[in-house]
Amino acid sequence: MQGKIIKGIAGFYYVDVIGSGIYECKAKGIFRKEKKKPLVGDNVEIQILNEEEKTGNLVKILPRKNELIRPASANVDQALVIFAVRQPDPNYGLLDRFLISMEQQNVPVIICFNKHDLAQEEAEKLYRLYTDCGYQVLLTSAWKEEGIEEVKKILEGKTTVVAGPSGVGKSSLTNLLQKEISMETGEISKKLKRGKHTTRHSQLLYAGEDTYLMDTPGFSSLYLEGMEKEELREYFPEFHPYQEQCRFQGCVHIHEPGCGVKEALETGKISKQRYDNYVSFYQELKEKEKRRY
Ligand code: GDP
Ligand code: ZN
């Protein structure tokens, strides 16, 4: 039988087989030998051990479309990162770090600013700030149920990592997105939710045909990893059009004279807040490099 790993805890993998339910499976020794670790999101073949108890063995991992390190997962199409317009105020450093991490892993990101109802003007500003950088931005209010259809359209038929710090309305939104799912799948969600409060693991939630949400634990910090400081500028898409005007090849846009990016900053074409985060991340990577040697 074929299914999808929706959750993995302590050596057990929960495999959703459409139409048959969720099986608790163990990975067989072959995976360990091959050093291949099953991931949430993997499409797998299982062998049923006991139909009544819904247990089985994982026998094969089907080819992956991609593989993410953070959060550990497979076959992810995109990420939806949720921040609140207010309560809590957005942590821009954290948001920018998340954008970098996803871009680094080649995962397109959609930014959702929730609690639009609390501060409309602020929300519009945020919308402009990040759309100007080239990101897709959505404004929602889980409370007023506004903007939900647009989110649904974007999620349809895809597997989406849903992330954000706690308190921004991630559960409220996820609940709305799963609201109209039939009884049968509602039961699956219930089963999964039961475990939700006892674990800090990511899990896949079914949200319609071929549509999955990967619910991840709320995060409050994120370290930049796996990149050289010189690479960082690649992850600020709004710098790209100005980079060509830099006098020096390999300009990192900090102290160099004749820098196109800094010029764009002066004339307000690049956001100061984003640029300041860039500089502070650059310093962080530099410090990290020093410690390495
Ligand atoms: P999570 O920690 O990100 O899962 O956030 P919750 O969904 O638990 O929501 C945190 C708090 O924000 C709760 O008190 C919600 O009622 C509230 N909340 C969620 N969405 C909205 C919204 O769109 N507008 C307002 N005003 N409050 C919201
Ligand atoms: Zn430059």
Short mmCIF file of C-alpha atoms and ligand atoms in Angstrom, two decimals:
data_model
loop_
_atom_site.label_atom_id
_atom_site.label_comp_id
_atom_site.label_asym_id
_atom_site.label_seq_id
_atom_site.Cartn_x
_atom_site.Cartn_y
_atom_site.Cartn_z
CA MET A 1 0.00 0.00 0.00
CA GLN A 2 1.08 3.54 -0.64
CA GLY A 3 0.73 6.45 1.69
CA LYS A 4 2.30 9.61 3.00
CA ILE A 5 4.23 10.12 6.21
CA ILE A 6 2.34 12.76 8.13
CA LYS A 7 4.31 12.61 11.34
CA GLY A 8 7.34 10.95 12.83
CA ILE A 9 8.00 10.50 16.54
CA ALA A 10 10.73 8.45 18.20
CA GLY A 11 11.16 5.88 15.47
CA PHE A 12 7.47 5.64 14.63
CA TYR A 13 6.09 6.99 11.40
CA TYR A 14 2.42 7.74 10.93
CA VAL A 15 1.41 6.96 7.39
CA ASP A 16 -1.83 8.22 5.90
CA VAL A 17 -3.23 5.86 3.31
CA ILE A 18 -6.03 7.63 1.47
CA GLY A 19 -9.28 5.78 2.11
CA SER A 20 -7.83 3.42 4.72
CA GLY A 21 -6.66 5.62 7.56
CA ILE A 22 -3.45 6.14 9.45
CA TYR A 23 -0.98 3.35 10.12
CA GLU A 24 1.68 3.42 12.78
CA CYS A 25 4.81 2.13 11.10
CA LYS A 26 8.37 1.30 11.97
CA ALA A 27 11.20 1.75 9.51
CA LYS A 28 12.99 -1.45 8.64
CA GLY A 29 16.71 -1.93 9.02
CA ILE A 30 17.42 -1.32 5.36
CA PHE A 31 16.91 2.41 5.82
CA ARG A 32 19.48 2.56 8.56
CA LYS A 33 21.96 0.66 6.47
CA GLU A 34 21.42 3.03 3.58
CA LYS A 35 21.56 6.00 5.97
CA LYS A 36 18.26 7.15 4.55
CA LYS A 37 15.96 8.73 7.07
CA PRO A 38 12.24 8.80 6.35
CA LEU A 39 10.85 12.33 6.50
CA VAL A 40 7.48 13.91 7.05
CA GLY A 41 6.04 14.40 3.58
CA ASP A 42 7.62 11.26 2.15
CA ASN A 43 5.48 9.12 -0.09
CA VAL A 44 6.09 5.56 1.02
CA GLU A 45 5.15 1.96 0.52
CA ILE A 46 4.06 0.11 3.60
CA GLN A 47 3.42 -3.47 4.51
CA ILE A 48 0.54 -3.93 6.88
CA LEU A 49 1.26 -5.95 10.00
CA ASN A 50 -2.07 -5.72 11.71
CA GLU A 51 -5.08 -4.16 10.04
CA GLU A 52 -7.09 -3.93 13.25
CA GLU A 53 -4.39 -2.16 15.21
CA LYS A 54 -3.36 -0.20 12.12
CA THR A 55 0.30 -1.06 12.34
CA GLY A 56 2.79 -1.68 9.58
CA ASN A 57 6.33 -1.51 8.30
CA LEU A 58 7.82 1.09 6.02
CA VAL A 59 9.33 -0.79 3.13
CA LYS A 60 10.16 1.84 0.58
CA ILE A 61 10.54 5.58 0.22
CA LEU A 62 9.37 6.78 -3.17
CA PRO A 63 11.58 9.29 -5.04
CA ARG A 64 11.56 12.76 -3.46
CA LYS A 65 10.83 15.98 -5.26
CA ASN A 66 12.98 17.80 -2.71
CA GLU A 67 14.26 17.59 0.82
CA LEU A 68 14.31 20.33 3.42
CA ILE A 69 16.68 20.43 6.36
CA ARG A 70 14.69 22.97 8.34
CA PRO A 71 12.02 21.90 8.98
CA ALA A 72 13.08 18.31 8.21
CA SER A 73 10.64 17.30 5.49
CA ALA A 74 10.26 16.04 1.95
CA ASN A 75 8.18 17.02 -1.08
CA VAL A 76 7.43 20.56 0.03
CA ASP A 77 6.19 22.97 -2.65
CA GLN A 78 6.18 26.24 -0.77
CA ALA A 79 6.16 27.92 2.62
CA LEU A 80 3.61 30.21 4.19
CA VAL A 81 5.13 32.29 6.95
CA ILE A 82 2.67 33.99 9.24
CA PHE A 83 3.34 37.07 11.32
CA ALA A 84 0.81 39.36 13.01
CA VAL A 85 0.44 42.99 12.06
CA ARG A 86 0.24 43.61 15.80
CA GLN A 87 0.00 41.61 19.02
CA PRO A 88 2.73 40.54 18.78
CA ASP A 89 4.44 43.17 16.63
CA PRO A 90 6.32 41.56 13.77
CA ASN A 91 9.87 40.56 14.53
CA TYR A 92 11.48 41.64 11.26
CA GLY A 93 14.79 40.01 12.03
CA LEU A 94 13.06 36.69 12.46
CA LEU A 95 10.97 37.15 9.34
CA ASP A 96 14.01 38.06 7.23
CA ARG A 97 15.89 35.06 8.60
CA PHE A 98 13.02 32.79 7.65
CA LEU A 99 12.93 34.22 4.14
CA ILE A 100 16.65 33.56 3.77
CA SER A 101 16.38 30.03 5.10
CA MET A 102 13.64 29.16 2.62
CA GLU A 103 15.34 30.84 -0.31
CA GLN A 104 18.51 28.93 0.58
CA GLN A 105 16.52 25.72 0.27
CA ASN A 106 14.85 26.81 -2.97
CA VAL A 107 11.40 26.95 -1.44
CA PRO A 108 9.16 29.82 -2.58
CA VAL A 109 7.74 31.78 0.36
CA ILE A 110 4.43 33.52 0.74
CA ILE A 111 4.25 35.99 3.61
CA CYS A 112 0.98 36.30 5.47
CA PHE A 113 0.36 39.19 7.82
CA ASN A 114 -2.55 38.22 10.02
CA LYS A 115 -4.64 40.34 12.41
CA HIS A 116 -5.17 42.82 9.61
CA ASP A 117 -8.23 43.97 11.58
CA LEU A 118 -6.05 45.44 14.35
CA ALA A 119 -4.15 47.99 12.25
CA GLN A 120 -5.11 48.44 8.63
CA GLU A 121 -2.63 51.17 7.79
CA GLU A 122 0.22 49.29 9.36
CA ALA A 123 -0.83 46.23 7.39
CA GLU A 124 -0.76 48.15 4.11
CA LYS A 125 2.74 49.38 4.92
CA LEU A 126 3.95 45.87 5.58
CA TYR A 127 2.31 44.73 2.39
CA ARG A 128 4.18 47.34 0.39
CA LEU A 129 7.50 46.79 2.15
CA TYR A 130 7.66 43.11 1.29
CA THR A 131 5.98 43.19 -2.13
CA ASP A 132 8.59 45.80 -3.10
CA CYS A 133 11.23 43.23 -2.22
CA GLY A 134 9.60 40.80 -4.62
CA TYR A 135 7.71 38.58 -2.19
CA GLN A 136 4.12 37.50 -2.43
CA VAL A 137 2.23 38.98 0.53
CA LEU A 138 -1.23 38.26 1.87
CA LEU A 139 -3.17 40.18 4.48
CA THR A 140 -5.64 38.19 6.56
CA SER A 141 -7.81 38.37 9.58
CA ALA A 142 -8.61 34.99 11.06
CA TRP A 143 -10.88 36.79 13.48
CA LYS A 144 -13.00 38.45 10.78
CA GLU A 145 -12.42 35.57 8.38
CA GLU A 146 -11.00 37.93 5.79
CA GLY A 147 -8.51 37.00 3.11
CA ILE A 148 -8.98 33.28 3.75
CA GLU A 149 -10.19 32.40 0.25
CA GLU A 150 -7.06 33.90 -1.24
CA VAL A 151 -4.88 31.81 1.06
CA LYS A 152 -6.87 28.70 0.12
CA LYS A 153 -6.35 29.34 -3.56
CA ILE A 154 -2.61 29.56 -3.06
CA LEU A 155 -2.48 26.35 -1.06
CA GLU A 156 -4.65 24.26 -3.34
CA GLY A 157 -3.01 21.13 -4.67
CA LYS A 158 0.25 21.84 -2.89
CA THR A 159 2.18 20.89 0.21
CA THR A 160 2.92 24.01 2.20
CA VAL A 161 5.06 24.48 5.26
CA VAL A 162 3.18 26.76 7.63
CA ALA A 163 5.43 28.58 10.06
CA GLY A 164 5.48 31.55 12.35
CA PRO A 165 6.14 32.60 15.92
CA SER A 166 3.48 31.72 18.47
CA GLY A 167 0.58 34.05 19.08
CA VAL A 168 0.28 35.29 15.50
CA GLY A 169 -2.86 33.28 14.76
CA LYS A 170 -1.36 30.25 13.08
CA SER A 171 -3.79 27.79 14.69
CA SER A 172 -6.76 30.07 14.04
CA LEU A 173 -5.83 30.27 10.37
CA THR A 174 -5.05 26.58 10.03
CA ASN A 175 -8.41 25.73 11.54
CA LEU A 176 -10.17 27.96 9.04
CA LEU A 177 -8.26 26.42 6.18
CA GLN A 178 -9.32 22.95 7.23
CA LYS A 179 -12.87 23.90 8.10
CA GLU A 180 -14.75 22.51 5.14
CA ILE A 181 -13.05 19.18 4.99
CA SER A 182 -15.36 16.17 4.98
CA MET A 183 -16.12 14.07 8.03
CA GLU A 184 -13.81 11.27 7.03
CA THR A 185 -10.76 13.46 6.76
CA GLY A 186 -11.89 15.49 9.73
CA GLU A 187 -11.35 12.37 11.72
CA ILE A 188 -7.79 12.15 10.50
CA SER A 189 -7.18 15.70 11.58
CA LYS A 190 -8.68 15.02 14.97
CA LYS A 191 -6.43 12.05 15.47
CA LEU A 192 -3.45 14.21 14.64
CA LYS A 193 -4.47 17.14 16.72
CA ARG A 194 -4.73 14.97 19.77
CA GLY A 195 -1.00 14.57 19.69
CA LYS A 196 -0.39 18.20 18.91
CA HIS A 197 -0.06 19.49 22.40
CA THR A 198 2.23 16.73 23.49
CA THR A 199 4.83 17.19 20.80
CA ARG A 200 7.05 19.74 19.21
CA HIS A 201 7.27 17.88 15.94
CA SER A 202 6.12 18.99 12.54
CA GLN A 203 3.14 17.23 11.06
CA LEU A 204 1.17 17.23 7.89
CA LEU A 205 -2.49 18.21 8.00
CA TYR A 206 -4.83 17.28 5.23
CA ALA A 207 -6.53 20.35 3.75
CA GLY A 208 -8.31 19.00 0.67
CA GLU A 209 -7.43 16.94 -2.36
CA ASP A 210 -3.66 16.80 -2.82
CA THR A 211 -3.41 19.67 -0.37
CA TYR A 212 -1.36 19.41 2.79
CA LEU A 213 -0.29 21.88 5.40
CA MET A 214 2.84 21.20 7.31
CA ASP A 215 2.24 22.50 10.75
CA THR A 216 5.54 23.39 12.41
CA PRO A 217 6.23 24.35 16.02
CA GLY A 218 6.21 28.09 16.66
CA PHE A 219 9.74 29.45 16.57
CA SER A 220 11.35 32.38 18.31
CA SER A 221 14.86 32.25 16.89
CA LEU A 222 16.53 31.07 13.73
CA TYR A 223 20.25 30.84 13.03
CA LEU A 224 21.79 31.47 9.67
CA GLU A 225 23.55 28.32 8.63
CA GLY A 226 25.24 26.71 5.70
CA MET A 227 26.34 29.86 3.92
CA GLU A 228 29.33 32.13 3.56
CA LYS A 229 28.85 35.79 4.41
CA GLU A 230 29.47 36.67 0.74
CA GLU A 231 26.46 34.58 -0.21
CA LEU A 232 24.04 36.50 1.96
CA ARG A 233 23.43 39.27 -0.58
CA GLU A 234 21.93 36.68 -2.95
CA TYR A 235 19.10 36.18 -0.49
CA PHE A 236 17.99 39.80 -0.59
CA PRO A 237 16.19 39.82 -3.94
CA GLU A 238 15.60 43.58 -3.88
CA PHE A 239 19.38 44.15 -4.05
CA HIS A 240 19.76 42.32 -7.34
CA PRO A 241 18.77 45.07 -9.79
CA TYR A 242 21.24 47.50 -8.16
CA GLN A 243 24.13 45.11 -7.74
CA GLU A 244 25.20 45.64 -11.35
CA GLN A 245 25.91 49.28 -10.63
CA CYS A 246 28.46 48.52 -7.92
CA ARG A 247 31.95 49.67 -8.85
CA PHE A 248 33.61 46.55 -7.49
CA GLN A 249 32.83 43.05 -8.49
CA GLY A 250 32.10 41.08 -5.36
CA CYS A 251 30.89 44.20 -3.56
CA VAL A 252 29.11 43.18 -0.36
CA HIS A 253 27.40 46.58 -0.12
CA ILE A 254 28.74 47.62 3.26
CA HIS A 255 31.92 49.71 3.16
CA GLU A 256 32.75 49.76 -0.53
CA PRO A 257 32.70 53.05 -2.43
CA GLY A 258 30.51 53.37 -5.51
CA CYS A 259 27.99 50.83 -4.28
CA GLY A 260 24.74 50.62 -6.26
CA VAL A 261 22.87 49.06 -3.36
CA LYS A 262 23.86 51.77 -0.91
CA GLU A 263 22.88 54.37 -3.47
CA ALA A 264 19.46 52.74 -3.78
CA LEU A 265 19.24 52.83 -0.01
CA GLU A 266 20.00 56.56 0.06
CA THR A 267 17.29 57.30 -2.47
CA GLY A 268 14.78 55.16 -0.61
CA LYS A 269 14.50 52.44 -3.25
CA ILE A 270 15.68 49.85 -0.76
CA SER A 271 14.19 49.68 2.71
CA LYS A 272 16.51 50.77 5.50
CA GLN A 273 15.08 48.17 7.80
CA ARG A 274 15.87 45.37 5.38
CA TYR A 275 19.32 46.77 4.70
CA ASP A 276 20.07 47.07 8.42
CA ASN A 277 19.09 43.44 8.89
CA TYR A 278 21.37 42.54 6.01
CA VAL A 279 24.30 44.26 7.69
CA SER A 280 23.60 42.68 11.04
CA PHE A 281 23.29 39.19 9.51
CA TYR A 282 26.52 39.81 7.62
CA GLN A 283 28.31 40.64 10.86
CA GLU A 284 26.84 37.57 12.48
CA LEU A 285 28.17 35.33 9.71
CA LYS A 286 31.52 37.06 9.92
CA GLU A 287 31.74 36.38 13.66
CA LYS A 288 30.79 32.79 13.06
CA GLU A 289 33.56 32.47 10.48
CA LYS A 290 36.11 33.84 12.92
CA ARG A 291 35.15 31.24 15.47
CA ARG A 292 35.58 28.54 12.88
CA TYR A 293 39.26 29.29 12.34
P1 GDP B 1 -0.85 30.73 17.32
O1 GDP B 1 -0.09 30.70 18.60
O2 GDP B 1 -0.06 31.38 16.23
O3 GDP B 1 -1.39 29.41 16.89
O4 GDP B 1 -2.07 31.74 17.53
P2 GDP B 1 -3.61 31.49 17.86
O5 GDP B 1 -4.35 31.05 16.67
O6 GDP B 1 -3.70 30.64 19.08
O7 GDP B 1 -4.04 32.97 18.19
C1 GDP B 1 -3.42 33.76 19.21
C2 GDP B 1 -4.40 34.83 19.67
O8 GDP B 1 -4.64 35.78 18.63
C3 GDP B 1 -5.76 34.29 20.05
O9 GDP B 1 -6.23 35.00 21.17
C4 GDP B 1 -6.61 34.57 18.84
O10 GDP B 1 -7.97 34.73 19.15
C5 GDP B 1 -6.02 35.86 18.34
N1 GDP B 1 -6.18 36.03 16.87
C6 GDP B 1 -5.91 35.12 15.92
N2 GDP B 1 -6.15 35.64 14.69
C7 GDP B 1 -6.58 36.91 14.89
C8 GDP B 1 -6.97 37.98 14.00
O11 GDP B 1 -6.98 37.86 12.78
N3 GDP B 1 -7.30 39.16 14.59
C9 GDP B 1 -7.29 39.34 15.93
N4 GDP B 1 -7.63 40.53 16.40
N5 GDP B 1 -6.93 38.37 16.79
C10 GDP B 1 -6.58 37.17 16.28
ZN ZN B 2 27.52 47.20 -3.62
#
